[in-house]
Structure formats: structure tokens, C-alpha cells
PDB file of C-alpha atoms in Angstrom:
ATOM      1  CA  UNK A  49       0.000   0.000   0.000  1.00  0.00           C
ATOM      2  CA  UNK A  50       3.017   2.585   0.912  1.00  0.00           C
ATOM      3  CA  UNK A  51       4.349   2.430  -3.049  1.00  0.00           C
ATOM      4  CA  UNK A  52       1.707   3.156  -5.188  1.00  0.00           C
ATOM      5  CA  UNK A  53      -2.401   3.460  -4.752  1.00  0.00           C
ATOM      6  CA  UNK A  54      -4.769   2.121  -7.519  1.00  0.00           C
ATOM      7  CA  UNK A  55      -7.964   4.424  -8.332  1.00  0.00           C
ATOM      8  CA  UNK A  56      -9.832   1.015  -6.169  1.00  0.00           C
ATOM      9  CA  UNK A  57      -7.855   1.887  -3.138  1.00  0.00           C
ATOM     10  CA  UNK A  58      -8.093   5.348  -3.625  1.00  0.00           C
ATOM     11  CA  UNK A  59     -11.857   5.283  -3.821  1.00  0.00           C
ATOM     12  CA  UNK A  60     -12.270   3.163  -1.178  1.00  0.00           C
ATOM     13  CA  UNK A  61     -10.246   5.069   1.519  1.00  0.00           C
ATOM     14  CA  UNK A  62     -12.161   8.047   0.834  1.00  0.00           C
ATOM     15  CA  UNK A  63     -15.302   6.352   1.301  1.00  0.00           C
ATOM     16  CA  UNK A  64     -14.236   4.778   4.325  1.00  0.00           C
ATOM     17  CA  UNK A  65     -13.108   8.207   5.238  1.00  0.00           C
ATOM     18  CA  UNK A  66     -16.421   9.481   4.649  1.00  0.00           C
ATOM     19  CA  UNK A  67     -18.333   6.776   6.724  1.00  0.00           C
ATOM     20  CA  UNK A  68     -15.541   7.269   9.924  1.00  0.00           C
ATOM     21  CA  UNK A  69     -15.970  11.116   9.772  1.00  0.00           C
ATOM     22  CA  UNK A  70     -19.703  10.966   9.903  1.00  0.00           C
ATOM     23  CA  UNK A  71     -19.819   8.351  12.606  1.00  0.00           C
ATOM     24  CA  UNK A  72     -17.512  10.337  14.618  1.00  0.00           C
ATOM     25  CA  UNK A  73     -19.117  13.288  13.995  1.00  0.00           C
ATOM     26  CA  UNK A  74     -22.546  12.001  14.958  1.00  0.00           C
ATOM     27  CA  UNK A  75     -21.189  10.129  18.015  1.00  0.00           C
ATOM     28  CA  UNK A  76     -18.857  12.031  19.171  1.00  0.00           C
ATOM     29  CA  UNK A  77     -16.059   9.632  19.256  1.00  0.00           C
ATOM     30  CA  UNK A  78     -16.016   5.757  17.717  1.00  0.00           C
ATOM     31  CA  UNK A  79     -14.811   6.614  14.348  1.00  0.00           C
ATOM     32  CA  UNK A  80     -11.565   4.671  15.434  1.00  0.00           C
ATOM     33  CA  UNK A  81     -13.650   1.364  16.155  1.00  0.00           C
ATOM     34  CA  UNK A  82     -14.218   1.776  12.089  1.00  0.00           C
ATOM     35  CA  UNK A  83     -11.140   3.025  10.942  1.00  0.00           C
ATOM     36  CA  UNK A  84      -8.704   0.393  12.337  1.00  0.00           C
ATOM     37  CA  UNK A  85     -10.973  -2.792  10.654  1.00  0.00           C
ATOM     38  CA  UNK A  86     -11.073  -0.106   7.279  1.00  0.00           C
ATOM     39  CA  UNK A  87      -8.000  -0.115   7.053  1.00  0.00           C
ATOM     40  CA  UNK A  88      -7.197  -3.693   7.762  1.00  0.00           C
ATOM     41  CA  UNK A  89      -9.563  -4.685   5.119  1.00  0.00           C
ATOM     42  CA  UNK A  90      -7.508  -2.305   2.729  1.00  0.00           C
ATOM     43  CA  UNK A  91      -4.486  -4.094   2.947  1.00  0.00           C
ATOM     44  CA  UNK A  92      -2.678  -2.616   6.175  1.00  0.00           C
ATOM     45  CA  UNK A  93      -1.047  -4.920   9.286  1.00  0.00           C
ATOM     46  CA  UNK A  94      -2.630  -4.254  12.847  1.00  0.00           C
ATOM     47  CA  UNK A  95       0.332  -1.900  14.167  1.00  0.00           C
ATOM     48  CA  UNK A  96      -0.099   0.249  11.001  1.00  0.00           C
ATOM     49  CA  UNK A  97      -3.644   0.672  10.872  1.00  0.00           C
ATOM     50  CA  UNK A  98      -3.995   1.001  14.836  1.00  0.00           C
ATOM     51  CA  UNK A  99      -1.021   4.204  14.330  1.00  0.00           C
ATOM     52  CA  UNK A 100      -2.409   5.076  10.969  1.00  0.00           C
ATOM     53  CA  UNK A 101      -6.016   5.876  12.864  1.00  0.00           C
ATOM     54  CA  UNK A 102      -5.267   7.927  15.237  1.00  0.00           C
ATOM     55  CA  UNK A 103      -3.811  10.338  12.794  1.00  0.00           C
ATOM     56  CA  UNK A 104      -6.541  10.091  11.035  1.00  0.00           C
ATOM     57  CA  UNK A 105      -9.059  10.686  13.431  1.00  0.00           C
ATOM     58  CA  UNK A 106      -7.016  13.795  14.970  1.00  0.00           C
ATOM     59  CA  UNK A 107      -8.747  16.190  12.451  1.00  0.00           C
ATOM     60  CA  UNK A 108     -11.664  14.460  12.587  1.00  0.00           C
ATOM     61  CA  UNK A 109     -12.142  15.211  15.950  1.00  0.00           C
ATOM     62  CA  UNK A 110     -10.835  18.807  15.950  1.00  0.00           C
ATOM     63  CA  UNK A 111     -13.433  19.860  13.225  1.00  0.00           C
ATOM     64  CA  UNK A 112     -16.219  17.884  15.585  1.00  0.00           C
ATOM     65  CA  UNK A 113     -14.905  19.461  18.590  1.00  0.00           C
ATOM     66  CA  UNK A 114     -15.401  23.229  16.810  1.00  0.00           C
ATOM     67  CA  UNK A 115     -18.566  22.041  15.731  1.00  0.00           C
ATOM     68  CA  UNK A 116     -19.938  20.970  19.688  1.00  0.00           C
ATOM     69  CA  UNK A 117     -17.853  23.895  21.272  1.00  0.00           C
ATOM     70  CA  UNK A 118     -19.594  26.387  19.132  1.00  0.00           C
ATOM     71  CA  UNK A 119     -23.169  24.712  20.113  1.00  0.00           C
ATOM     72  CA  UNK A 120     -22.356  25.070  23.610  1.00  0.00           C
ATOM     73  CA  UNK A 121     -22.103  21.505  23.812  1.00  0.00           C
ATOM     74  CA  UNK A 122     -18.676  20.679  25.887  1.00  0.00           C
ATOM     75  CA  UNK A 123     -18.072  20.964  29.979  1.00  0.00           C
ATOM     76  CA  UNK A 124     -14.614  22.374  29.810  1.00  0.00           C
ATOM     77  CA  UNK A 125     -13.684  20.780  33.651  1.00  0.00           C
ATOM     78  CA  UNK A 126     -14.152  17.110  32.378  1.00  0.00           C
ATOM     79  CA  UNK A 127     -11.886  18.193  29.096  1.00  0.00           C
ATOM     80  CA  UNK A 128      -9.259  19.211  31.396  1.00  0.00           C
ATOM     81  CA  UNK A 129      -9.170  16.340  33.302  1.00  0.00           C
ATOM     82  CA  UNK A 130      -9.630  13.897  30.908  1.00  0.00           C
ATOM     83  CA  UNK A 131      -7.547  15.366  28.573  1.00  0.00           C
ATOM     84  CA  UNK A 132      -4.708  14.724  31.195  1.00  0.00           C
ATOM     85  CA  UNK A 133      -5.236  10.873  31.802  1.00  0.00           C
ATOM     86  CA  UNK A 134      -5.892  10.754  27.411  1.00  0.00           C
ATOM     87  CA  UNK A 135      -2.350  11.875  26.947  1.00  0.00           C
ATOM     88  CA  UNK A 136      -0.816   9.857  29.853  1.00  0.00           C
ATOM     89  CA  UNK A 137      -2.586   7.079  28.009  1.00  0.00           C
ATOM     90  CA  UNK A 138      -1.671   8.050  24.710  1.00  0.00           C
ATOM     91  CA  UNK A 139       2.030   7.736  25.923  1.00  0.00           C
ATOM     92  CA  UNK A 140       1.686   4.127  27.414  1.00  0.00           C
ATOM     93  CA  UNK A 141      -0.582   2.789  24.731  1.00  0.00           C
ATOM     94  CA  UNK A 142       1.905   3.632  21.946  1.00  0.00           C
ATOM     95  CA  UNK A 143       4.455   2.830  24.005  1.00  0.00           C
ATOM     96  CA  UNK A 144       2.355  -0.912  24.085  1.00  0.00           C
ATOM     97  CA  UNK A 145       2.050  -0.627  20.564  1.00  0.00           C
ATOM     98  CA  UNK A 146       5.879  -1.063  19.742  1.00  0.00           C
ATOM     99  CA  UNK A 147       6.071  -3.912  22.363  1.00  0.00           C
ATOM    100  CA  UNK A 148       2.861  -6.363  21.257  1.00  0.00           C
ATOM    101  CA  UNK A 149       2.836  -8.250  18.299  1.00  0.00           C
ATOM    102  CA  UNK A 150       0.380  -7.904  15.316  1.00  0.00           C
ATOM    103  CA  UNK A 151      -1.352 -10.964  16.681  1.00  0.00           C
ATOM    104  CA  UNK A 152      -1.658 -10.328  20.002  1.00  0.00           C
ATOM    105  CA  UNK A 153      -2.921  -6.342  19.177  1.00  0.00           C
ATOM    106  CA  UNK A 154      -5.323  -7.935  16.849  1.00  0.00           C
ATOM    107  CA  UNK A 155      -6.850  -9.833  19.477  1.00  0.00           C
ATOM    108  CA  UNK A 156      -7.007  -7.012  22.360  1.00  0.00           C
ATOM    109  CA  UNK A 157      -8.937  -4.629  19.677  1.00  0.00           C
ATOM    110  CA  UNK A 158     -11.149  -7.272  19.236  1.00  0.00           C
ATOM    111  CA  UNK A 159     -11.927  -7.188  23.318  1.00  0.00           C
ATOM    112  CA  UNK A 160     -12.009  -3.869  23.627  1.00  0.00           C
ATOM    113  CA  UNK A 161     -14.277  -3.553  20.485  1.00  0.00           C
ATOM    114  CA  UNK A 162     -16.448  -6.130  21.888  1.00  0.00           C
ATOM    115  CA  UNK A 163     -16.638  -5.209  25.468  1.00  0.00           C
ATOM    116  CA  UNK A 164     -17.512  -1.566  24.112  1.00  0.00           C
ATOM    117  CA  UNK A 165     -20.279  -3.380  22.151  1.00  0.00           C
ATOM    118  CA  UNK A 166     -21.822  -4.836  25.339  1.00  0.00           C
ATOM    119  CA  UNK A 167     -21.701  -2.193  27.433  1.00  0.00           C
ATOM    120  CA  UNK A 168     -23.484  -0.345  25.080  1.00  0.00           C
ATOM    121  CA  UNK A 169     -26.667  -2.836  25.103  1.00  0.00           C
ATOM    122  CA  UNK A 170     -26.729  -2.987  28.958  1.00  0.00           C
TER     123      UNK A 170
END
């Protein structure tokens, strides 16, 4: 995928681009649950497309977050202190990153994705 992109590959990550922005948009966050599988399905390994997300999703979620700030929609407190345990575990989950193997990363996103899943039906 790094050398060249057919008009097929092209197409389909702006599509899939499309669909992440809107769900993140709309939700407020999950666009990453799409992206990662997205991108696995167009022909990127588990460390790449895991990185590879949350690049992409970093404008994604500043245009959302101008979008809810200017509706009056964020409490500026939990930002703050959120925002401080997000970076911390930024650092340690990239960190984790360079230390799991594809395998073993594809199988915690799978948890995670799942147990995010469940919690959201109960």
C-alpha cells in the first residue's frame, strides 16, 4: 500500500473516510472502532492501521470538537481532566504498541471492540 495506490484503493479510503468522519461526527467519538478494521480490510497490518487511525481521526475530531464547542455543547472541567489521563494514556498505549505483536494487538482490539459493544446494550 506505501508504493503506489490504484484508483480502487483510492476510492475506497475516501469512502471509508467518509463513513468514519460521519460516525464520529454524529457520536462524538467511535470513528476509530471503524477506521482500524477499514484499514485492515484495505491491505494494512494491525500496528499500522492502529497508528495510521489515530492520525486520522485527529482532524476528525478537531473539526467535531469546533462544531460541539460552538453549540455550547462541551463541559470544559471534564476536558481538562480527561484530557490529562488521554495523553498519559496516549504515551503508554503507543508505548504498548511497539512492544505487542500484530497478533496479540489484533486480538485485544477485538476485546475492547467487543466489550464496548456490550456495554453499550446494557
Amino acid at each position: 500500500m506505501k508504493n503506489s495506490l490504484s484508483i480502487a484503493k483510492i476510492s475506497g479510503l475516501v469512502v471509508a473516510g467518509m463513513i468514519i468522519g460521519v460516525i464520529n461526527g454524529f457520536f462524538g467519538g467511535g470513528g476509530g472502532m471503524i477506521c482500524v478494521p477499514a484499514l485492515l480490510l484495505l491491505g494494512l497490518v494491525n500496528k499500522e492501521a492502529q497508528a495510521t487511525a489515530i492520525l486520522i481521526m485527529l482532524p476528525i475530531s478537531i473539526a467535531s470538537a469546533i462544531i460541539y464547542y460552538t453549540n455550547g455543547f462541551v463541559e470544559w472541567e471534564t476536558v481538562l481532566y480527561v484530557a490529562i489521563g488521554s495523553c498519559l494514556g496516549g504515551i503508554i498505549g503507543a508505548y504498548l504498541l511497539k512492544k505487542l505483536s500484530n497478533n496479540v494487538l489484533q486480538y485485544v482490539f477485538a476485546v475492547v471492540v467487543l466489550a464496548a459493544g456490550i456495554r453499550m446494550l446494557i
